[in-house]
Amino acid sequence: MSTSASSPQLESTPFSALIDSSRQRSKEYGLEENDRPDLSRAARGLMNQALEENRFLYQHAAPVMETLYEQIANTHSMVLLTARSGMILHSLGDADFLEKASQVALQPGVDWSEKGKGTNAIGTALAEEKPIVVHGSQHFLQANRFLTCSCTPIFDPYGKVIGALDVTGDHRSYHQHTMALARMSAQMIENHMFADVFHTEIMVRFHTRAEFLGTLMEGIAVFDPDGRFITANRSAQFQFGMSSGALAAHTFYSLFRISTSQFHDRVRTAKGNVISLCLHNGVTICCRAEHKTPRAFETVNFSGADIVRPDAQSKGDGKASNSDMRAQQKASLSSLRYLDTGDTQIAAVIEKLQLVRGRDIPIMILGETGTGKDLLAQAIHNDSPRAQHNFVSVNCASIPETLIESELFGYEEGAFTGAKRKGAIGKVQFAHEGTLFLDEIGDMPKHLQARLLRVLQERKVSPLGAGKEVEVDVAVICATNKNLKEMIARGEFREDLYYRLNGLVVRLPALRERQDLEVVARKILASVSQAQVPMGISKEVMSILRQYPWPGNFRQLFNVLRTAVVMAGDSEELQVGHLPEEFLDGLNYAGSRQPDPAAAPVEIRVETPAGSVPTPAPARENHNLESVALEAMAQALRSTRGNVSVAAKLLGVSRNTIYRKKALLPNDIWD
């Protein structure tokens, strides 16, 4: 079936709105319809780098592309695989059409993003993160209007766009089923990637009909060993009736209504046969789960970052070592992708770090105390080619100045009074082939800065009392909450060491500056709670968390929520009364801050023997943390007719906390 370029059927397709938006962007990029297309290709070195960075995508897409091409062969068409940047990585096609396509540089090494080519299926699908058909005259550049392109983005197992799959042909031979083939092929690639990434996690394959298990239609949902949701493919999201973002708040229990231990028991009893479960919405499904034994590791290039996955067998007895097991557990909890929770500043930091992955460029992490600099350093290591080797952390502020030299560089027997009989290996040498993390580098004594600089320059370390040097190969990450440039001006930090350490400088924002507080809070709750169903957070508590200045950043937030979970007991939702008393007592100070304009008026709901009594909080300009707490206390006291003991018990605070606020509470409460 063929359709002409001017066909009204195609001009009024469901893609029209996407194309209109794309054409507007093309004009904003400064492109003109009559512009000659850029035919330049990436240099061989850059092309090889792109292929290496997208090796994981390529190795799973190439076989599927072969199958797809067999279905469209001899139709004057070609199949293309691109990186998420829009650069073409691989192509297959009919010889006659490949020659024609080369005239507009539709070939590996060429960038087909919207910025360079205007509206086209590849660039627009990647920009919109949606499948699209761009037919004939719908292309922005006139030079490309002899084409019809059907493109769909490819999502990695964590829901991020990793690349795109495109079928391009002569606009006169366009077939309406081409897009369906492209989308099915992309889904096949995505499912293959799922199977290759998750090995120790709980992977459930399911569908309402047993015959669809093992096909493209099956849903795939992944959970960690404790039942926390990790990710799900497109089919699973459709069957759950929720997006990946919404599913992040769920657990295995909340989605399937049984615990992971019960599920494992049923799987073992089934002995490989299909079992039935009931989804949270009451729909019965058929499913099967895979049990895979953790093995040794290799790193797989995955969308510009390494992902740890099992390999065949480790050396020696064929069993994974305890250190390997620990490394895998760390990688599952602390990878760059795990840290990407929706804040734009963090996303920009992660993008920069992925660009230098594996290049051994020194990284300097700046940020206030408690912003997670150590966690980011661990994630950088876990996502690097050095992940199988040691990650050695040295806090330069916590080691006594008299011991830091021996801690860093090691010592020989008898090097000083109190030295161990056989000496000791230093942190730098212990990090050989791994990563050395120097936390609070600004607190390193000046005389040791020179020794560290020499080690970094010569890649050799000389233990105290030793007459020889030992070669070391380490990647260096440092972190500080101090302004090193000001320290350099005062003569407190060596300028030459500073420029040796700051190959790439990234800054972690303070918790009060981040946009993902709610996501982070829910992740912390899930990590500290033993409940199968994740504990919710009431609106008033969320309002408090958003407005509080968090001087201790994540360290403080973690401690507050951990204590609150204990106080909440079996409650399904975190309430104001569950927050630590010391934290609530500090609301006067926090309340002096300007209110969060995004925080909507909250409803205070106090549980009483007669039921829950909602009272809308007044929407006023000075609505702050203090007022939220006072309103909760006032409502509790009204509902208990001024009985402080009962009100304190309802709120989960001491009576003294209420008495201290007595002067600020309405007089009618005490009548």
XYZ file of C-alpha atoms in Angstrom:
671
model
C 0.000 0.000 0.000
C 1.405 3.413 -0.878
C 0.292 6.906 -0.029
C 1.283 10.160 -1.654
C 2.963 12.983 0.208
C -0.084 15.211 -0.013
C -2.516 12.617 1.261
C -4.950 14.174 3.752
C -5.008 10.857 5.617
C -1.425 11.419 6.679
C -1.579 15.170 7.118
C -4.241 14.743 9.832
C -2.595 11.852 11.673
C -2.412 11.620 15.476
C 1.158 12.899 15.086
C 0.122 16.317 13.753
C 0.381 18.043 17.142
C 3.874 16.628 17.708
C 4.947 17.757 14.248
C 3.585 21.265 14.805
C 5.559 21.553 18.038
C 8.657 20.222 16.317
C 8.394 22.698 13.442
C 8.184 25.536 15.959
C 11.321 24.256 17.697
C 13.078 23.982 14.333
C 12.449 27.668 13.665
C 13.665 28.565 17.159
C 16.908 26.714 16.369
C 17.375 29.179 13.487
C 16.801 26.657 10.694
C 15.284 27.577 7.332
C 13.343 25.120 5.161
C 15.662 25.770 2.211
C 18.845 25.203 4.214
C 21.288 22.690 2.812
C 21.497 19.786 5.262
C 24.705 19.215 7.192
C 26.256 16.109 5.612
C 29.260 15.899 7.920
C 29.953 12.656 9.746
C 31.610 12.182 13.108
C 35.332 11.490 12.986
C 36.313 7.850 13.352
C 37.480 8.384 16.919
C 34.189 9.997 17.947
C 32.207 7.307 16.146
C 34.124 4.558 17.930
C 33.538 6.353 21.221
C 29.799 6.566 20.519
C 29.653 2.857 19.684
C 31.526 2.016 22.878
C 29.249 4.196 24.996
C 26.187 2.550 23.447
C 27.540 -0.991 23.345
C 24.784 -2.327 25.597
C 22.094 -0.857 23.338
C 23.816 -2.003 20.155
C 24.340 -5.613 21.224
C 20.631 -6.019 22.000
C 19.328 -4.016 19.043
C 21.455 -5.473 16.229
C 19.791 -8.949 16.141
C 16.315 -7.384 16.281
C 17.243 -5.015 13.447
C 18.182 -8.018 11.303
C 14.753 -9.554 11.892
C 12.996 -6.270 11.219
C 14.895 -5.722 7.977
C 13.911 -9.185 6.747
C 10.286 -8.079 7.077
C 10.741 -4.899 5.037
C 13.344 -6.056 2.524
C 12.853 -4.937 -1.113
C 10.539 -2.077 -0.130
C 13.065 0.739 -0.806
C 13.596 1.118 2.934
C 16.230 0.958 5.646
C 16.409 0.328 9.406
C 18.397 2.700 11.623
C 19.564 2.611 15.226
C 20.488 5.879 16.919
C 21.941 6.982 20.221
C 19.821 9.171 22.473
C 21.757 12.157 21.103
C 20.368 11.449 17.621
C 23.625 10.120 16.157
C 23.062 7.137 13.851
C 24.958 4.091 15.159
C 23.970 1.349 12.716
C 21.907 0.883 9.556
C 20.602 -1.912 7.333
C 18.773 -1.457 4.047
C 18.203 -2.093 0.388
C 21.287 -1.217 -1.659
C 19.419 1.112 -4.032
C 17.815 3.054 -1.199
C 21.014 3.216 0.879
C 22.679 5.039 -1.995
C 19.793 7.473 -2.212
C 19.753 7.975 1.561
C 23.463 8.777 1.576
C 22.666 11.933 -0.380
C 21.097 13.379 2.769
C 23.634 11.735 5.101
C 21.213 9.134 6.458
C 24.103 6.941 7.587
C 26.159 6.029 10.670
C 28.068 8.847 12.305
C 25.601 11.580 11.351
C 23.557 13.562 13.859
C 19.816 13.549 13.107
C 18.648 15.513 16.123
C 16.145 18.329 15.579
C 18.800 20.976 16.154
C 20.612 19.944 13.002
C 17.913 18.469 10.789
C 14.718 20.128 12.010
C 11.524 18.088 12.094
C 12.334 14.456 11.293
C 11.194 11.200 12.857
C 14.455 10.443 14.669
C 15.006 13.875 16.169
C 11.355 14.457 17.006
C 10.814 11.012 18.556
C 13.825 11.609 20.821
C 12.737 15.155 21.688
C 9.162 14.134 22.501
C 10.074 10.663 23.812
C 7.156 9.315 21.771
C 6.779 7.256 18.568
C 6.114 9.322 15.457
C 5.705 9.072 11.682
C 7.032 11.995 9.650
C 5.838 11.744 6.070
C 7.115 13.591 3.006
C 6.384 17.291 3.261
C 6.099 17.113 7.034
C 9.909 17.157 7.206
C 11.194 20.636 8.001
C 14.048 20.642 5.488
C 12.971 20.378 1.858
C 15.940 18.111 1.115
C 14.403 15.378 3.294
C 10.886 15.459 1.900
C 11.352 12.439 -0.354
C 11.407 10.333 2.842
C 8.837 8.807 5.128
C 10.231 7.848 8.531
C 8.651 5.827 11.333
C 10.621 6.109 14.562
C 10.095 5.024 18.146
C 12.296 5.780 21.165
C 13.907 2.862 23.000
C 13.712 2.993 26.795
C 16.284 1.406 29.059
C 15.148 -0.843 31.941
C 14.904 2.199 34.216
C 12.535 4.109 31.943
C 15.093 6.510 30.436
C 15.394 7.036 26.681
C 18.547 5.238 25.557
C 18.169 5.577 21.770
C 15.739 5.185 18.900
C 14.762 2.659 16.226
C 13.744 4.072 12.855
C 12.420 2.681 9.580
C 12.911 5.088 6.680
C 11.844 4.674 3.071
C 10.708 6.424 -0.077
C 7.546 8.394 0.717
C 5.804 6.803 -2.270
C 6.097 3.299 -0.807
C 5.017 4.036 2.760
C 3.006 1.273 4.440
C 0.642 1.889 7.342
C 1.971 -1.127 9.270
C 5.575 0.098 9.332
C 5.174 1.951 12.607
C 3.638 -1.108 14.265
C 6.662 -3.184 13.220
C 9.044 -0.553 14.563
C 7.252 -0.337 17.902
C 7.118 -4.113 18.308
C 10.827 -4.332 17.536
C 11.658 -1.606 20.051
C 9.654 -3.412 22.705
C 11.532 -6.617 21.906
C 14.842 -4.784 22.419
C 13.618 -3.373 25.719
C 12.509 -6.793 26.997
C 15.867 -8.313 26.039
C 17.653 -5.583 27.997
C 15.500 -6.327 31.053
C 16.562 -9.959 30.991
C 20.232 -8.990 30.746
C 20.347 -6.379 33.516
C 18.478 -7.886 36.469
C 19.833 -11.119 37.890
C 19.509 -11.067 41.659
C 16.301 -9.054 41.775
C 12.783 -10.503 41.743
C 11.592 -10.396 38.139
C 7.929 -11.194 37.538
C 6.658 -11.834 34.015
C 2.877 -11.691 33.814
C -0.229 -11.259 31.666
C -3.957 -11.826 32.058
C -3.694 -14.625 29.480
C -1.146 -17.404 29.916
C -0.502 -17.734 26.168
C 0.988 -14.223 26.116
C 3.733 -15.117 28.601
C 7.063 -15.135 26.798
C 5.785 -12.795 24.093
C 6.151 -9.068 23.560
C 2.861 -8.564 25.365
C 4.002 -9.887 28.738
C 4.512 -7.427 31.558
C 7.851 -7.429 33.337
C 8.116 -5.954 36.827
C 11.292 -5.924 38.908
C 11.598 -5.683 42.701
C 14.531 -5.764 45.091
C 14.831 -8.724 47.519
C 12.848 -6.763 50.135
C 9.943 -6.254 47.740
C 10.566 -2.611 46.840
C 9.626 -1.658 43.298
C 12.553 -0.989 40.949
C 11.138 -0.772 37.433
C 8.615 -2.184 34.950
C 8.337 -2.411 31.184
C 5.657 -0.689 29.112
C 3.282 -3.670 29.116
C 3.509 -3.983 32.903
C 2.768 -0.280 33.346
C -0.295 -0.683 31.126
C -1.574 -3.692 33.082
C -0.959 -1.997 36.439
C -2.699 1.102 35.122
C 0.141 3.279 36.429
C 3.202 5.035 35.072
C 6.678 4.079 36.229
C 6.751 7.184 38.415
C 3.514 6.224 40.157
C 4.709 2.634 40.616
C 7.801 3.885 42.443
C 5.649 4.434 45.525
C 4.544 0.776 45.565
C 5.925 -2.516 46.806
C 5.476 -6.128 45.777
C 2.794 -6.513 48.431
C 0.793 -3.445 47.442
C 0.739 -4.530 43.787
C 0.183 -8.289 44.118
C -1.402 -8.530 47.594
C 1.036 -11.175 48.840
C 4.459 -10.906 50.447
C 7.651 -11.834 48.604
C 8.156 -14.854 50.890
C 4.655 -16.123 50.081
C 5.341 -15.542 46.411
C 8.621 -17.496 46.545
C 6.835 -20.363 48.287
C 4.214 -20.493 45.539
C 6.852 -20.357 42.810
C 8.822 -23.201 44.392
C 5.658 -25.279 44.759
C 4.719 -24.631 41.119
C 8.082 -26.099 39.974
C 8.291 -23.970 36.862
C 4.602 -23.953 36.027
C 2.559 -20.797 35.646
C 0.896 -19.483 38.803
C -2.000 -17.067 39.173
C -2.031 -13.881 41.231
C -4.437 -11.029 41.811
C -3.372 -7.477 41.015
C -4.125 -4.538 43.313
C -7.090 -3.649 41.070
C -8.648 -7.109 41.371
C -7.557 -8.415 37.948
C -6.332 -12.024 37.937
C -3.062 -12.602 36.100
C -0.879 -15.529 35.113
C 2.797 -15.192 35.923
C 6.131 -16.843 36.311
C 9.286 -15.708 38.078
C 12.940 -16.475 37.451
C 15.415 -17.517 40.118
C 19.018 -16.821 39.160
C 22.068 -17.384 41.302
C 24.367 -14.400 41.781
C 27.690 -14.904 40.044
C 30.857 -12.932 39.492
C 30.691 -9.635 37.672
C 31.543 -7.891 34.505
C 30.648 -4.354 33.544
C 28.292 -3.717 30.673
C 28.168 -0.368 28.938
C 24.618 0.872 29.357
C 23.541 4.218 27.937
C 26.908 5.780 28.624
C 27.278 4.192 32.082
C 28.397 0.804 33.357
C 25.874 -1.529 34.944
C 27.048 -4.444 37.029
C 25.627 -7.742 35.905
C 26.551 -11.409 36.406
C 29.075 -13.102 34.164
C 29.673 -16.792 33.593
C 31.832 -17.846 36.556
C 34.486 -16.281 38.706
C 37.978 -17.591 38.696
C 38.999 -20.290 41.129
C 36.211 -22.481 42.442
C 33.541 -20.929 40.244
C 31.711 -19.280 43.132
C 31.209 -15.594 43.713
C 33.305 -14.257 46.591
C 31.842 -12.411 49.546
C 33.490 -9.214 48.321
C 31.775 -9.701 44.954
C 28.450 -10.155 46.716
C 28.993 -6.978 48.732
C 29.982 -5.108 45.594
C 26.776 -6.179 43.891
C 24.649 -5.151 46.853
C 26.331 -1.738 46.914
C 25.841 -1.324 43.183
C 22.146 -2.077 43.440
C 21.732 0.537 46.172
C 24.223 3.196 45.116
C 24.406 3.795 41.395
C 24.117 7.095 39.596
C 20.733 6.115 38.208
C 19.453 5.300 41.686
C 20.427 8.809 42.793
C 18.498 10.429 39.924
C 15.172 11.092 41.660
C 13.815 13.954 39.595
C 15.841 17.013 40.606
C 17.137 18.911 37.561
C 20.385 19.911 39.277
C 21.152 16.302 40.211
C 20.259 15.130 36.693
C 22.764 17.640 35.261
C 25.453 16.411 37.682
C 24.833 12.787 36.708
C 24.931 13.630 33.000
C 28.348 15.279 33.425
C 29.671 12.340 35.437
C 28.546 9.852 32.801
C 30.480 11.766 30.150
C 33.772 11.236 32.017
C 33.009 7.692 33.130
C 36.033 5.444 32.883
C 38.368 8.272 31.832
C 40.151 8.532 35.222
C 39.523 12.268 35.292
C 39.802 13.518 38.904
C 36.411 14.527 40.278
C 35.798 17.142 42.946
C 32.416 17.135 44.709
C 31.328 20.336 46.416
C 28.411 20.687 48.800
C 27.287 21.328 52.338
C 27.709 18.725 55.053
C 25.083 16.007 54.726
C 24.268 16.508 51.030
C 25.407 12.981 50.107
C 28.906 13.588 48.761
C 30.084 10.200 50.036
C 27.099 8.424 48.473
C 27.755 10.122 45.119
C 31.426 9.110 45.263
C 30.437 5.482 45.923
C 27.976 5.621 43.008
C 30.668 6.985 40.672
C 32.895 4.066 41.629
C 30.116 1.487 41.279
C 29.332 2.717 37.767
C 32.980 2.723 36.670
C 35.205 0.035 35.118
C 36.971 -0.082 38.507
C 33.859 -1.327 40.329
C 35.344 -4.799 40.897
C 38.202 -3.290 42.896
C 38.339 -1.427 46.204
C 36.560 1.817 46.979
C 38.642 3.363 49.746
C 37.235 6.327 51.650
C 39.460 8.599 53.756
C 37.920 11.359 55.872
C 40.734 13.868 56.153
C 38.926 15.704 58.960
C 38.370 12.721 61.255
C 41.888 11.208 61.287
C 44.281 12.816 63.798
C 46.939 14.871 62.049
C 49.677 12.707 63.602
C 48.219 9.562 62.007
C 46.943 10.741 58.632
C 50.297 10.314 56.907
C 50.638 6.683 57.985
C 46.960 6.042 57.201
C 47.343 7.361 53.668
C 50.764 6.048 52.699
C 51.297 3.095 55.057
C 54.450 2.265 56.995
C 57.119 -0.378 57.443
C 57.902 -2.249 60.649
C 59.578 0.022 63.207
C 58.781 3.211 61.293
C 57.585 4.848 64.522
C 56.756 4.015 68.124
C 53.608 1.924 68.285
C 53.851 0.729 64.682
C 52.541 -2.770 64.011
C 55.119 -5.510 63.872
C 54.738 -6.165 60.152
C 53.859 -2.625 59.195
C 50.620 -1.669 57.464
C 49.485 -0.963 53.937
C 48.279 2.587 53.336
C 44.877 3.655 52.019
C 46.369 4.802 48.713
C 48.010 1.446 48.055
C 44.884 -0.420 49.205
C 42.922 1.499 46.541
C 45.231 0.199 43.766
C 43.173 -0.349 40.570
C 40.162 1.013 42.425
C 38.988 4.416 43.640
C 40.407 6.631 46.378
C 37.843 8.990 47.907
C 39.341 11.883 49.884
C 36.488 13.355 51.879
C 36.890 16.798 53.480
C 40.060 17.367 51.439
C 40.119 20.955 52.685
C 41.104 19.657 56.138
C 44.233 17.869 54.934
C 47.344 19.261 56.676
C 49.446 21.506 54.435
C 52.626 19.412 54.721
C 50.779 16.280 53.497
C 49.305 18.077 50.500
C 52.757 18.078 48.882
C 53.134 14.313 49.390
C 49.677 13.662 47.967
C 50.450 15.827 44.928
C 53.610 13.808 44.267
C 51.680 10.532 44.509
C 49.068 11.773 42.032
C 51.712 13.018 39.597
C 54.089 10.058 39.707
C 51.570 7.326 40.537
C 53.947 5.990 43.169
C 53.742 5.851 46.965
C 56.528 5.474 49.500
C 55.410 3.993 52.858
C 56.935 5.516 55.988
C 60.245 3.848 56.831
C 60.449 2.108 53.436
C 63.365 2.576 51.100
C 61.356 1.836 47.980
C 58.385 3.166 46.085
C 55.307 1.184 45.115
C 53.412 1.912 41.906
C 49.719 2.631 42.343
C 46.879 3.071 39.881
C 43.946 4.873 41.438
C 41.023 6.998 40.316
C 40.708 9.981 42.642
C 37.511 11.585 43.903
C 37.615 14.307 46.530
C 34.932 16.237 48.351
C 34.759 19.349 50.487
C 32.299 21.788 52.009
C 34.935 24.526 52.064
C 35.847 27.181 49.514
C 39.260 25.938 48.388
C 39.952 29.027 46.285
C 39.633 31.212 49.375
C 41.909 28.794 51.236
C 44.455 29.080 48.425
C 44.354 32.884 48.722
C 45.029 32.553 52.464
C 47.881 30.119 51.841
C 46.039 27.218 53.511
C 45.714 24.975 50.438
C 48.209 24.286 47.659
C 47.155 25.732 44.323
C 48.987 23.034 42.337
C 47.160 20.288 44.252
C 43.846 22.054 43.677
C 44.313 22.014 39.906
C 45.424 18.366 40.036
C 42.191 17.415 41.842
C 39.560 19.471 40.012
C 39.417 17.741 36.633
C 35.626 17.863 36.855
C 33.939 19.867 39.588
C 30.314 19.090 40.454
C 28.165 20.639 43.162
C 25.493 18.820 45.135
C 22.632 21.171 46.016
C 21.463 21.493 49.585
C 18.275 19.627 50.442
C 16.328 22.910 50.719
C 17.275 23.696 47.079
C 16.102 20.395 45.610
C 12.869 19.693 43.743
C 12.635 15.995 44.620
C 12.165 16.179 48.393
C 8.973 14.110 48.375
C 10.529 11.349 46.241
C 13.592 11.256 48.485
C 11.469 11.212 51.642
C 9.428 8.273 50.332
C 12.608 6.391 49.405
C 13.956 6.910 52.919
C 10.649 5.772 54.438
C 10.720 2.637 52.301
C 14.300 1.906 53.391
C 13.696 2.293 57.140
C 10.235 0.743 57.343
C 9.714 -2.996 57.755
C 6.112 -2.850 56.551
C 5.117 -4.584 53.318
C 2.941 -1.633 52.303
C 4.919 1.650 52.175
C 3.926 4.227 54.765
C 2.255 7.343 53.379
C 3.066 10.947 54.254
C 0.244 13.276 55.263
C -0.143 16.644 53.554
C 0.706 18.584 56.700
C 3.886 16.583 57.261
C 4.902 17.098 53.650
C 4.275 20.820 54.043
C 6.566 20.880 57.075
C 9.287 18.932 55.269
C 9.166 21.276 52.272
C 9.454 24.447 54.321
C 12.019 23.336 56.884
C 15.547 24.685 56.156
C 17.294 21.333 56.818
C 20.645 22.598 58.078
C 21.755 18.963 58.411
C 20.508 18.080 54.902
C 19.954 14.368 54.160
C 21.608 13.198 57.343
C 19.059 15.163 59.346
C 16.117 14.122 57.155
C 17.076 10.455 57.501
C 17.238 10.656 61.290
C 13.931 12.540 61.527
C 12.099 10.013 59.329
C 13.707 6.999 60.960
C 12.527 8.189 64.378
C 9.085 9.099 63.003
C 8.603 5.589 61.568
C 9.281 4.081 64.989
C 6.835 6.511 66.614
C 4.196 5.770 63.963
C 4.140 2.067 64.805
C 1.531 0.342 62.634
C 0.071 3.586 61.248
C -0.445 3.693 57.507
C 0.456 7.376 57.215
C 3.038 9.612 58.845
C 1.346 12.364 60.845
C 2.670 15.533 62.522
C 2.482 13.850 65.903
C 4.901 11.149 64.792
C 7.697 13.634 64.124
C 10.403 13.792 66.812
C 9.651 16.193 69.663
C 12.977 17.992 69.263
C 12.203 18.546 65.592
C 8.767 19.989 66.416
C 10.268 22.168 69.140
C 12.505 23.713 66.502
C 9.585 24.851 64.376
C 9.687 28.358 65.843
C 13.087 28.884 64.279
C 12.145 27.254 61.009
C 8.840 29.114 60.902
C 10.639 32.442 60.552
C 11.453 31.496 56.967
C 9.260 32.632 54.105
C 6.441 30.199 53.294
C 6.729 27.906 50.318
C 4.497 29.443 47.626
C 3.958 25.984 46.151
C 2.650 24.558 49.403
C -1.134 24.368 49.255
C -3.318 24.874 52.361
C -3.382 21.561 54.204
C -6.133 19.773 56.064
C -5.476 18.870 59.676
C -7.116 15.521 60.479
C -7.113 14.263 64.054
C -8.272 10.738 64.846
C -10.668 10.689 67.822
C -12.781 7.904 69.329
C -15.715 9.302 67.354
C -13.830 9.226 64.062
C -11.630 11.591 62.078
C -12.409 15.293 62.224
C -11.028 17.279 59.262
C -10.455 20.984 59.688
C -9.247 23.005 56.692
C -6.178 25.046 57.549
C -6.761 28.750 56.886
C -5.064 29.968 53.714
C -3.066 32.918 54.958
C 0.104 34.687 53.923
C 2.147 33.764 56.983
C 1.192 30.089 56.913
C 4.349 28.347 58.114
C 5.647 25.383 60.039
C 4.695 26.855 63.410
C 1.096 27.375 62.337
C 0.806 23.814 61.007
C 1.899 22.394 64.365
C -0.305 24.782 66.356
C -3.364 23.948 64.243
C -2.766 20.235 64.819
C -2.539 20.820 68.573
C -5.596 23.083 68.628
C -7.734 20.560 66.771
C -6.567 17.735 69.031
C -7.405 19.760 72.121
C -10.834 20.755 70.780
C -11.673 17.158 69.931
C -10.653 16.062 73.458
C -12.313 19.059 75.189
C -9.004 20.439 76.429
C -7.672 17.174 77.871
C -3.899 17.695 77.395
C -2.973 14.097 78.232
C -5.340 12.608 75.641
C -4.427 15.248 73.033
C -0.716 14.591 73.539
C -1.329 10.865 73.109
C -3.293 11.467 69.896
C -0.483 13.615 68.507
C 2.298 11.363 69.730
C 4.043 14.154 71.674
C 4.673 14.838 75.337
C 2.332 16.973 77.456
C 5.199 19.420 78.025
C 5.335 20.096 74.279
C 1.696 21.229 74.346
C 2.124 23.250 77.553
C 5.101 25.087 76.026
C 2.817 26.197 73.177
C -0.087 27.122 75.480
C 0.360 30.884 75.108
C 0.194 30.553 71.311
C -2.992 28.470 71.258
C -6.531 29.952 71.077
C -8.093 30.732 74.477
C -11.362 28.943 73.670
C -9.521 25.618 73.766
C -9.065 25.891 77.529
C -12.608 27.059 78.322
